[in-house]
Tab-separated table of C-alpha atoms in Angstrom:
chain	number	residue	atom	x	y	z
A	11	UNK	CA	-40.636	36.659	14.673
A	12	UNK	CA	-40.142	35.173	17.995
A	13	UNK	CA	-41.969	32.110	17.124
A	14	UNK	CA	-39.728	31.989	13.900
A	15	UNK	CA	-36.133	32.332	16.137
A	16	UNK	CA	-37.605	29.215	18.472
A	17	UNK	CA	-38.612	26.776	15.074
A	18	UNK	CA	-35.286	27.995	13.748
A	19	UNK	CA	-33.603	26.604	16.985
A	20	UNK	CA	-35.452	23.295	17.271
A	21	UNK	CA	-34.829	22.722	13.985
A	22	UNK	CA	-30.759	23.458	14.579
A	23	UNK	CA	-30.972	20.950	17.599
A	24	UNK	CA	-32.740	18.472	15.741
A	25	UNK	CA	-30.203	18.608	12.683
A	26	UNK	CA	-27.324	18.718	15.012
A	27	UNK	CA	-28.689	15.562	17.130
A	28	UNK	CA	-28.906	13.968	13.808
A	29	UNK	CA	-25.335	14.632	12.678
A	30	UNK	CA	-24.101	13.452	16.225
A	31	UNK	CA	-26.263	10.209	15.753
A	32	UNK	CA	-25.125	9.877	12.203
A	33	UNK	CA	-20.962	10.281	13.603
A	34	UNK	CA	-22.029	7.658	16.353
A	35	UNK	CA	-23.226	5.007	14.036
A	36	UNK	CA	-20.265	5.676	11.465
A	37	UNK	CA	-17.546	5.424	14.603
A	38	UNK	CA	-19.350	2.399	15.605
A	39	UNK	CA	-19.263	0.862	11.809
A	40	UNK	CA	-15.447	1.829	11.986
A	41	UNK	CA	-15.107	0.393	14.729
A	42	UNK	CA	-16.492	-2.784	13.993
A	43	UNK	CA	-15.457	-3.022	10.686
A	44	UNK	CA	-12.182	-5.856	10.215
A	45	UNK	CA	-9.163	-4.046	10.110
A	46	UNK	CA	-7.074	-4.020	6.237
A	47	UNK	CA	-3.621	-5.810	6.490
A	48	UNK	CA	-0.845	-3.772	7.064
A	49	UNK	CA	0.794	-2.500	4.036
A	50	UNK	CA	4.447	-1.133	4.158
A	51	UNK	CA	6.044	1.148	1.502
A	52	UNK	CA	9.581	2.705	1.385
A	53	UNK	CA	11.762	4.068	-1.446
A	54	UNK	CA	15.459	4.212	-2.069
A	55	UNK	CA	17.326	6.126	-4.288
A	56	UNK	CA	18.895	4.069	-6.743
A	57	UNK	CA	22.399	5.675	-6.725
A	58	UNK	CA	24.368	2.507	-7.277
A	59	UNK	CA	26.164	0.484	-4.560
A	60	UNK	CA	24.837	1.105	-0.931
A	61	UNK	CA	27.342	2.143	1.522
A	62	UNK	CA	27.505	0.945	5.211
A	63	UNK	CA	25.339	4.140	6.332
A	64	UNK	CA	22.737	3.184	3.635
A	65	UNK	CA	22.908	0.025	4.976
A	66	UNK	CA	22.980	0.144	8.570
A	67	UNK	CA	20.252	3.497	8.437
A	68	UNK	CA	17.959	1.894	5.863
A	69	UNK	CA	18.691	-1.651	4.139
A	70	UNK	CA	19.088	-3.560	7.564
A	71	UNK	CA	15.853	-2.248	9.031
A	72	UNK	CA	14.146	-3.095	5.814
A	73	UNK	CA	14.948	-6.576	6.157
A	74	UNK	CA	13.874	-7.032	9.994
A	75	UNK	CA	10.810	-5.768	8.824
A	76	UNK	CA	10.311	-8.263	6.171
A	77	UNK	CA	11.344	-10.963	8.263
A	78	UNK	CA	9.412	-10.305	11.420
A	79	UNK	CA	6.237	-9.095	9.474
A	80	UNK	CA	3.035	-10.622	10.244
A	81	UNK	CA	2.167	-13.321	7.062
A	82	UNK	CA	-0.630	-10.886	5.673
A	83	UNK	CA	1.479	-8.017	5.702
A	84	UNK	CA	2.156	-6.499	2.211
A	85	UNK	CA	5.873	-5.364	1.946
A	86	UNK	CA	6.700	-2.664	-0.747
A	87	UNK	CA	9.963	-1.501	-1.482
A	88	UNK	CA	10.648	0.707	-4.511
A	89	UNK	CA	13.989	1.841	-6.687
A	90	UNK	CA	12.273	5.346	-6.993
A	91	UNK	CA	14.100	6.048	-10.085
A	92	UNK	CA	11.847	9.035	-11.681
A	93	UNK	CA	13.212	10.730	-8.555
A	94	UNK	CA	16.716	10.456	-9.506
A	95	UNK	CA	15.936	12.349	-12.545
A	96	UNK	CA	15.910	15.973	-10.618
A	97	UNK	CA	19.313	15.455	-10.544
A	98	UNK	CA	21.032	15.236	-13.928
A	99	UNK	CA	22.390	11.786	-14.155
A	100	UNK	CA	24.481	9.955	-17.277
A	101	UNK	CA	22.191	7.386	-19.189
A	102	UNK	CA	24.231	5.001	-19.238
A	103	UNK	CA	25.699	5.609	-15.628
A	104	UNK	CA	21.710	5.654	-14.238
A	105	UNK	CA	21.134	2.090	-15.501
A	106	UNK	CA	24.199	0.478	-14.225
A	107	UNK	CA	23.166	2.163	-10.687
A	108	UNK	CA	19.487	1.129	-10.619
A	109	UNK	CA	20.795	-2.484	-11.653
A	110	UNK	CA	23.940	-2.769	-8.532
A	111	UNK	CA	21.032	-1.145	-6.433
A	112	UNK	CA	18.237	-4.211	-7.183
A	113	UNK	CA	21.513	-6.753	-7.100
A	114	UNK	CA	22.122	-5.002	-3.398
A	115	UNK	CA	18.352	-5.082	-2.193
A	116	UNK	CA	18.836	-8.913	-2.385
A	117	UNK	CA	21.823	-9.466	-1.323
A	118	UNK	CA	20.964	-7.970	1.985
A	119	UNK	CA	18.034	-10.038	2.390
A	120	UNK	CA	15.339	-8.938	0.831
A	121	UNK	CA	13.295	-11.583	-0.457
A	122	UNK	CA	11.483	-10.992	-3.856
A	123	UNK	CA	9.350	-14.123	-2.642
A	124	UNK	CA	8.216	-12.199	0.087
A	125	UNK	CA	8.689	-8.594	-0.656
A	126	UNK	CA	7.397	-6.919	-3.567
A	127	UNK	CA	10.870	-4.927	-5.251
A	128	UNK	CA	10.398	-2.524	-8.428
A	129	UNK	CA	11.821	0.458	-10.388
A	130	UNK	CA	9.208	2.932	-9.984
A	131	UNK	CA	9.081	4.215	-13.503
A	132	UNK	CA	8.011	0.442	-14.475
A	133	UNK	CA	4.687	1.407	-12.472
A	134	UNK	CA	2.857	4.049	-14.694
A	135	UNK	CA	0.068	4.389	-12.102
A	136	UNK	CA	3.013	6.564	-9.828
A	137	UNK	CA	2.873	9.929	-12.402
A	138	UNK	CA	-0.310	9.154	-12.935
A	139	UNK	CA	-1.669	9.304	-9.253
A	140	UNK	CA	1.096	12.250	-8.721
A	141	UNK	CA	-0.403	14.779	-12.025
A	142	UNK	CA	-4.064	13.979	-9.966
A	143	UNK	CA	-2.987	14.651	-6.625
A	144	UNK	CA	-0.953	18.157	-8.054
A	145	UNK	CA	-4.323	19.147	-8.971
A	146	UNK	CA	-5.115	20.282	-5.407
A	147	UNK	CA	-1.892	20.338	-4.213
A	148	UNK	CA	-1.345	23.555	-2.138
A	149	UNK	CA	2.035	26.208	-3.676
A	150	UNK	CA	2.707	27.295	-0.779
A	151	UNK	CA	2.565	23.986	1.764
A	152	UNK	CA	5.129	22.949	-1.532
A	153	UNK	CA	6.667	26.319	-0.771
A	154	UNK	CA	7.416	25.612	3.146
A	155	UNK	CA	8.998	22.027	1.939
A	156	UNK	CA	12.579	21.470	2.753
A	157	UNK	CA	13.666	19.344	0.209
A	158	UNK	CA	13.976	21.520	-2.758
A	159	UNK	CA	15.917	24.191	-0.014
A	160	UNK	CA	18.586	21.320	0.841
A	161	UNK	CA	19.323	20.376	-2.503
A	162	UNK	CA	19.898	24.330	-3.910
A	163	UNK	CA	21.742	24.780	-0.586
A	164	UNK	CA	19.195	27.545	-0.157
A	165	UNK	CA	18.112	29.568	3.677
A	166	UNK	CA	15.600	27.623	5.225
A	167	UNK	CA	13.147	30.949	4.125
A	168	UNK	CA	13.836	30.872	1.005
A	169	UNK	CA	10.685	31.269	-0.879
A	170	UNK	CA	10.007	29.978	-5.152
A	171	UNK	CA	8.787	33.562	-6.334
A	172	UNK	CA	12.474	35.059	-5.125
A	173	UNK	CA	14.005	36.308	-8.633
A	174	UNK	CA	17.001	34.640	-7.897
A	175	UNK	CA	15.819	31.428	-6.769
A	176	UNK	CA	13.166	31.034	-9.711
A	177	UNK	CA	16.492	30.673	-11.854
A	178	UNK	CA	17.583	27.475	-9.955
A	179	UNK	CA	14.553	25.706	-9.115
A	180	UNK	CA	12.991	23.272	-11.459
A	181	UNK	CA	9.592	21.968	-11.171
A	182	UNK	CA	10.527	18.455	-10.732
A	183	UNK	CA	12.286	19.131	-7.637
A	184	UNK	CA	9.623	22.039	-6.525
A	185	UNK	CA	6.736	18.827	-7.003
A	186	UNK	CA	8.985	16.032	-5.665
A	187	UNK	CA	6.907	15.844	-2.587
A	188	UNK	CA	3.973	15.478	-4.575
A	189	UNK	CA	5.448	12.206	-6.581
A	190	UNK	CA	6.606	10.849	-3.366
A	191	UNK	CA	3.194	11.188	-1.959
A	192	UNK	CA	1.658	9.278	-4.984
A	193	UNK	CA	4.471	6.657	-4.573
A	194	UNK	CA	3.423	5.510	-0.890
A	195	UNK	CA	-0.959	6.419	-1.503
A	196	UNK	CA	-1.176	4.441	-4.727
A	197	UNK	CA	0.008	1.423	-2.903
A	198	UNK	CA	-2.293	1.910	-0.033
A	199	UNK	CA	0.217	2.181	2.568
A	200	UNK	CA	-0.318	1.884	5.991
A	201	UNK	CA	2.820	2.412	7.635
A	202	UNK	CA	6.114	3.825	5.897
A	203	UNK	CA	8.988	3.354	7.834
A	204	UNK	CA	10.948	6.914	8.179
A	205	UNK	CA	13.678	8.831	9.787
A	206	UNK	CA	12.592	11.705	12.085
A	207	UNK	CA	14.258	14.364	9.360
A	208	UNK	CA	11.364	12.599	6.738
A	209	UNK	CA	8.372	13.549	9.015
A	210	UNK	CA	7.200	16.147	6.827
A	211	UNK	CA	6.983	14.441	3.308
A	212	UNK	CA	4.982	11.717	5.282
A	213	UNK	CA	2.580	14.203	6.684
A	214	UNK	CA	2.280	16.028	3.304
A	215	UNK	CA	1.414	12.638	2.109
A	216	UNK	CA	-1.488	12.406	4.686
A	217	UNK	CA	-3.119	16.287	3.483
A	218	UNK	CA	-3.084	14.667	0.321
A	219	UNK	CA	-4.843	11.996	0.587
A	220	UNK	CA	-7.116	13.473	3.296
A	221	UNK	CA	-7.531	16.464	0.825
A	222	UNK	CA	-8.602	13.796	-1.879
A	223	UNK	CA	-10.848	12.240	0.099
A	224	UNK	CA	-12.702	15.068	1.627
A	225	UNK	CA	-13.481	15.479	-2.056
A	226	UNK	CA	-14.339	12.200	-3.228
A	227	UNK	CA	-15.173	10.190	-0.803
A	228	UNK	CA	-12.781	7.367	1.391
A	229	UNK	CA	-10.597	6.325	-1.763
A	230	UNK	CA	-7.075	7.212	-0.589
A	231	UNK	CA	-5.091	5.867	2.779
A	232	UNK	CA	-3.476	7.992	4.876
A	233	UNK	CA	-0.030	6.439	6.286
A	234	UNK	CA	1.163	6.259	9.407
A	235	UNK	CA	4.849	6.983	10.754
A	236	UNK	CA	6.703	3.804	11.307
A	237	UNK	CA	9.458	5.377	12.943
A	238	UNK	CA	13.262	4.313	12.413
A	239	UNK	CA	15.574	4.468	15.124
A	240	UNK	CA	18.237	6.940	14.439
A	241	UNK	CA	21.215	5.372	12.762
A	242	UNK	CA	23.498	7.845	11.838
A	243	UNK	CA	26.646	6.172	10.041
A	244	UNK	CA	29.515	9.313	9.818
A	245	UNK	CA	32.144	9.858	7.253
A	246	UNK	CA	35.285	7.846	8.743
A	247	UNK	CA	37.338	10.935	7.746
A	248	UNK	CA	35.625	13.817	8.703
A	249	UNK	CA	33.375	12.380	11.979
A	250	UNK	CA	31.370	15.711	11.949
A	251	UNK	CA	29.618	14.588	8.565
A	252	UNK	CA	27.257	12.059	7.880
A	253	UNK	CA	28.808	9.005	5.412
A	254	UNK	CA	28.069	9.934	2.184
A	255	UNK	CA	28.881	9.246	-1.624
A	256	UNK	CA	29.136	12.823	-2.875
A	257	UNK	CA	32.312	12.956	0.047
A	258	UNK	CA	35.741	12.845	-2.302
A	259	UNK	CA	37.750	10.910	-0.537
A	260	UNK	CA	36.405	7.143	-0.734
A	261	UNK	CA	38.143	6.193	2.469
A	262	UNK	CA	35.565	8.544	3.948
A	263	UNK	CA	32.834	5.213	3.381
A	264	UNK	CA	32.760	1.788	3.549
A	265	UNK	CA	30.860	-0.033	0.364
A	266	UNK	CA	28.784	-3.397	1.068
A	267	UNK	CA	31.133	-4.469	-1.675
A	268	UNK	CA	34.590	-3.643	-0.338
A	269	UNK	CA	37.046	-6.424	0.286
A	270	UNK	CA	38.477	-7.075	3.435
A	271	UNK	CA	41.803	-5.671	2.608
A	272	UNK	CA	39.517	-2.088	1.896
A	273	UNK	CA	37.689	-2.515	4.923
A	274	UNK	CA	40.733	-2.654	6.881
A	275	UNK	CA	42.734	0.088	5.074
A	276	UNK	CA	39.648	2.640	5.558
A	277	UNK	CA	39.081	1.526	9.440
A	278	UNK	CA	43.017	2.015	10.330
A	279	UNK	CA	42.938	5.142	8.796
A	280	UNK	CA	39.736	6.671	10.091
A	281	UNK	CA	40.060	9.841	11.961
A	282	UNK	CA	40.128	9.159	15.951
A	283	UNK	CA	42.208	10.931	18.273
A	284	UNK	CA	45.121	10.864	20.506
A	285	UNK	CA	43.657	10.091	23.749
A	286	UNK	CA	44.478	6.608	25.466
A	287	UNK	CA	41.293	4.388	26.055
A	288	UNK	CA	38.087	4.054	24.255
A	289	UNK	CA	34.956	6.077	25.979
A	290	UNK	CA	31.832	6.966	24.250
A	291	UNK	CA	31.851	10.859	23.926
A	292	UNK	CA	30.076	11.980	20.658
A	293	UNK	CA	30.922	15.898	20.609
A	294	UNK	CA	34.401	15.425	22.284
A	295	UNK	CA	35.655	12.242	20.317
A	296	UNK	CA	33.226	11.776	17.612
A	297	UNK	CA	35.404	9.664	15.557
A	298	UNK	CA	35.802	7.119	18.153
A	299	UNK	CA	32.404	7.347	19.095
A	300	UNK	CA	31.114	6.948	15.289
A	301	UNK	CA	32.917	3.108	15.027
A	302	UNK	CA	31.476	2.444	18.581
A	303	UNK	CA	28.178	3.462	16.840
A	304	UNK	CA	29.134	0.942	13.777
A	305	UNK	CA	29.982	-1.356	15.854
A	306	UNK	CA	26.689	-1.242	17.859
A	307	UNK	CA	23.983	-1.044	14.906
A	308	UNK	CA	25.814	-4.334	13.368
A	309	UNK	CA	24.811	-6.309	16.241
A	310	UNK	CA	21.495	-8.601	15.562
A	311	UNK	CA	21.196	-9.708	19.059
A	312	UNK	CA	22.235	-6.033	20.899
A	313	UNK	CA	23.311	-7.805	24.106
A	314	UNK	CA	24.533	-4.494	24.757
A	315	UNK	CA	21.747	-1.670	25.472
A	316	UNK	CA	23.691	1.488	24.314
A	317	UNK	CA	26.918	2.268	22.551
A	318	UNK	CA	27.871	3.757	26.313
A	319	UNK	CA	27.915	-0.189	27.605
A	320	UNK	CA	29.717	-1.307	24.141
A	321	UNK	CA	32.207	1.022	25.080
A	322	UNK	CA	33.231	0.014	28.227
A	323	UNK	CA	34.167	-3.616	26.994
A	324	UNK	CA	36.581	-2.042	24.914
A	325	UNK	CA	37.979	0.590	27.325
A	326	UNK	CA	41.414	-0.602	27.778
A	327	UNK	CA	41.942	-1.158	24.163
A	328	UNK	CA	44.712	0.430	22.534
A	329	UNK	CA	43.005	2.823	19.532
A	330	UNK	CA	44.825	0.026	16.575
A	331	UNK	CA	43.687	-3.064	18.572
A	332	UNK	CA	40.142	-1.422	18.090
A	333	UNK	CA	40.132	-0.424	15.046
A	334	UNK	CA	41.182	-4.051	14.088
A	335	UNK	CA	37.830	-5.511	16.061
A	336	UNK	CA	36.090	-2.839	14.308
A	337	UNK	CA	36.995	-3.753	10.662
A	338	UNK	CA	36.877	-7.232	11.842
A	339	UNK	CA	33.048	-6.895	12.837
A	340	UNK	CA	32.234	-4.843	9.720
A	341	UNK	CA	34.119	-7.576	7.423
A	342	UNK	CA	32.474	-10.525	9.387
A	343	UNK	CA	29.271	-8.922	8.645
A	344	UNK	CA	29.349	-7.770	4.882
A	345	UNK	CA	31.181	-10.959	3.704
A	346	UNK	CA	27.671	-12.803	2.667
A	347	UNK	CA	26.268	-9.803	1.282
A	348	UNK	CA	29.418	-9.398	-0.931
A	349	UNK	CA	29.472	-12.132	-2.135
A	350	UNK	CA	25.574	-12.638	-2.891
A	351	UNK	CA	26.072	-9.207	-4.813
A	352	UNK	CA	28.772	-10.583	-6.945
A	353	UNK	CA	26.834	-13.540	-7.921
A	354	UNK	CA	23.939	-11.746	-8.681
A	355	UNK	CA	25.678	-8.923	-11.014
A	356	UNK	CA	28.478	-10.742	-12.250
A	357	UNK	CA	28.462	-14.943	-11.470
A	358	UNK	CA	25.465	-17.629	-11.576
A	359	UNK	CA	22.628	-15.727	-10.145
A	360	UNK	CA	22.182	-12.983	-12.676
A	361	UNK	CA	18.938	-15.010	-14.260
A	362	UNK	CA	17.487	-14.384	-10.458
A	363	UNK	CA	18.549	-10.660	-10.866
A	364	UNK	CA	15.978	-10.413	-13.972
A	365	UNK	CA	13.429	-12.480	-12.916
A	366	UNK	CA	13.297	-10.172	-9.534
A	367	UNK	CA	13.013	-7.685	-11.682
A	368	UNK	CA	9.509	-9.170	-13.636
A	369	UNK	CA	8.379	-10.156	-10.472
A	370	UNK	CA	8.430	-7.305	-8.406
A	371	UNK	CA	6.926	-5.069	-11.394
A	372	UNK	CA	4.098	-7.177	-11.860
A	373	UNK	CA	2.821	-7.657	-8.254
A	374	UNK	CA	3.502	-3.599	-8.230
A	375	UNK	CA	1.121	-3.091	-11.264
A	376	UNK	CA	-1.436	-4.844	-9.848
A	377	UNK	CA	-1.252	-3.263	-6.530
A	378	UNK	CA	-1.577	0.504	-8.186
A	379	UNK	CA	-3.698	-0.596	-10.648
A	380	UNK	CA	-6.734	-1.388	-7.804
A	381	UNK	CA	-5.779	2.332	-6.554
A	382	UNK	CA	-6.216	3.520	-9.555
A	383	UNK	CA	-9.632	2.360	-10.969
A	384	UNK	CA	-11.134	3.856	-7.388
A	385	UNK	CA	-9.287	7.093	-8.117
A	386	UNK	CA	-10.583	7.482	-11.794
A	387	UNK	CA	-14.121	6.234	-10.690
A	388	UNK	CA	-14.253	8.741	-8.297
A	389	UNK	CA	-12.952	11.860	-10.385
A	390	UNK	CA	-15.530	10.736	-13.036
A	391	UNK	CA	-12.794	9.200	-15.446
């Protein structure tokens, strides 16, 4: 029995110097082995014309990315319109807003050259890679999810078996993680640039594919977190709230689109305070301190470090003379993207609109489609 316990235990060693060997040579293979070219995804609602918190918190950090991107970097940016459906949308109102969204994309900067820009629901592979992935996809990690919570304005414990909430909760917005996962892992991403209240759709993104793989084999990529600095753009009218389309009042938001004349109406009457000077102070004068903000994420060359310094330059200003610098700045800025989104939806450019539009689903096709024939190899379709 004795002699059984010892060739039990040699055998144990032996098997377990093996494995350690085995995790050697496959860290050194790894290791070794070149390195794939970055590949960056992101996804943007397509709920019609961006507005200068879209822009400034999104839009503008999409196009440094393009533009200082390494030549062998793959750039992916989708209109993830399948995910607009969990809201219910007009027909006809849904296809004028995923158009003025494409027409915005480019009038930013975005290059469709150089970036790859599609409607997700042109790219089959997306549902397709999202009804696999559900197969394993865990209820209750879905369950912990905040999404579906935010948009039923339910308590942060609210849990999908409650009698009350199984009443309000549809399945597409229960699984939306699960479709945003297959959006970014059916491209391959490598990095996906998000905002620090994102974090968790990007790491259930990473269980799934690490999920998929510890059942298959290395077929899926698991993204990393390509941080965004915090841009927070607030409503002009209510300071306390971040800018926002669903806000009644339009002078709450300023549109890429607006004219001058609307720029300047919606900057003189933004909601500041009565106290002489300009200072930075975002809980005791957070309107002032939101257009310092604006004012601050609109520069390219930032040759001042903080909204704190920005501030200071302005500090003798009476509160109209800055509010006119401030709605001169935004107008200066948004002037060439206006008018490159007028051409392209209304004047000479719509042809480019279209053939964006070809051009950006095709080079998205074939991207998913070499996901895709790994995935069904490796399920055994």
């Amino acid at each position: 029995m004795i002699r059984g316990r010892s060739r039990w235990r040699e055998l144990s060693v032996s098997l377990r110097d093996h494995c350690t060997l085995a995790n050697r040579i496959r860290s050194q293979f790894y290791s070794t082995r070149p390195k794939a070219p970055p590949v960056i995804f992101s996804g943007i609602q397509p709920t019609g014309i961006p507005h200068l918190g879209n822009y400034l918190g999104a839009l503008k950090q999409w196009v440094k990315l393009q533009n200082d991107a390494s030549p062998d970097t793959t750039l992916l940016y989708s209109l993830v319109d399948l995910h607009a459906l969990t809201t219910q949308e007009d027909p006809d109102q849904l296809r004028q807003w995923r158009r003025d969204m494409l027409a915005a994309l480019i009038a930013v900067g975005l290059n469709p050259d150089r970036s790859i820009i599609f409607y997700q629901s042109k790219v089959p592979a997306h549902t397709e890679l999202m009804w696999i992935l559900s197969t394993n996809a865990s209820m209750g990690y879905l369950s912990r999810m905040t999404q579906w919570k935010s948009k039923l304005d339910l308590p942060d414990d609210s849990s999908p078996f409650d009698a009350a909430v199984k009443m309000k909760l549809k399945l597409g917005l229960f699984s939306y993680p699960v479709l945003q996962a297959a959006d970014i892992l059916v491209h391959r991403a490598t990095h996906v640039p998000v905002g620090s209240d994102q974090s968790q759709h990007l790491e259930f993104a990473r269980d799934c594919a690490n999920g998929f793989n510890h059942n298959y084999g290395p077929v899926l990529v698991a993204p990393d977190t390509l941080l965004s600095p915090a841009k927070r753009v607030m409503s002009l009218t209510r300071p306390h709230l971040k800018m926002s389309k669903s806000h009644t009042d339009p002078k709450s938001r300023i549109m890429i689109t607006d004219s001058r004349e609307e720029i300047e109406r919606k900057v003189k009457s933004a909601l500041t305070d009565s106290v002489s000077g300009i200072s930075y102070d975002p809980t005791g004068r957070p309107g002032v301190s939101n257009l310092l903000e604006i004012l601050f994420h609109l520069q390219d060359d930032h040759d001042q470090a903080s909204p704190q310094e920005l501030a200071k330059i302005y500090e003798a200003l009476s509160m109209r003379a800055f509010k006119e610098q401030v709605s001169g700045c935004i107008e200066h800025h948004l002037r060439g993207i206006r008018d490159a989104f007028a051409s392209l939806v209304r004047g000479s450019d719509r042809k480019r609109l279209d053939e964006a539009m070809m051009l950006g689903t095709n080079k998205a096709n074939q991207s998913a489609q070499q996901t895709m024939d790994s995935v069904r190899n490796a399920i055994g379709l």
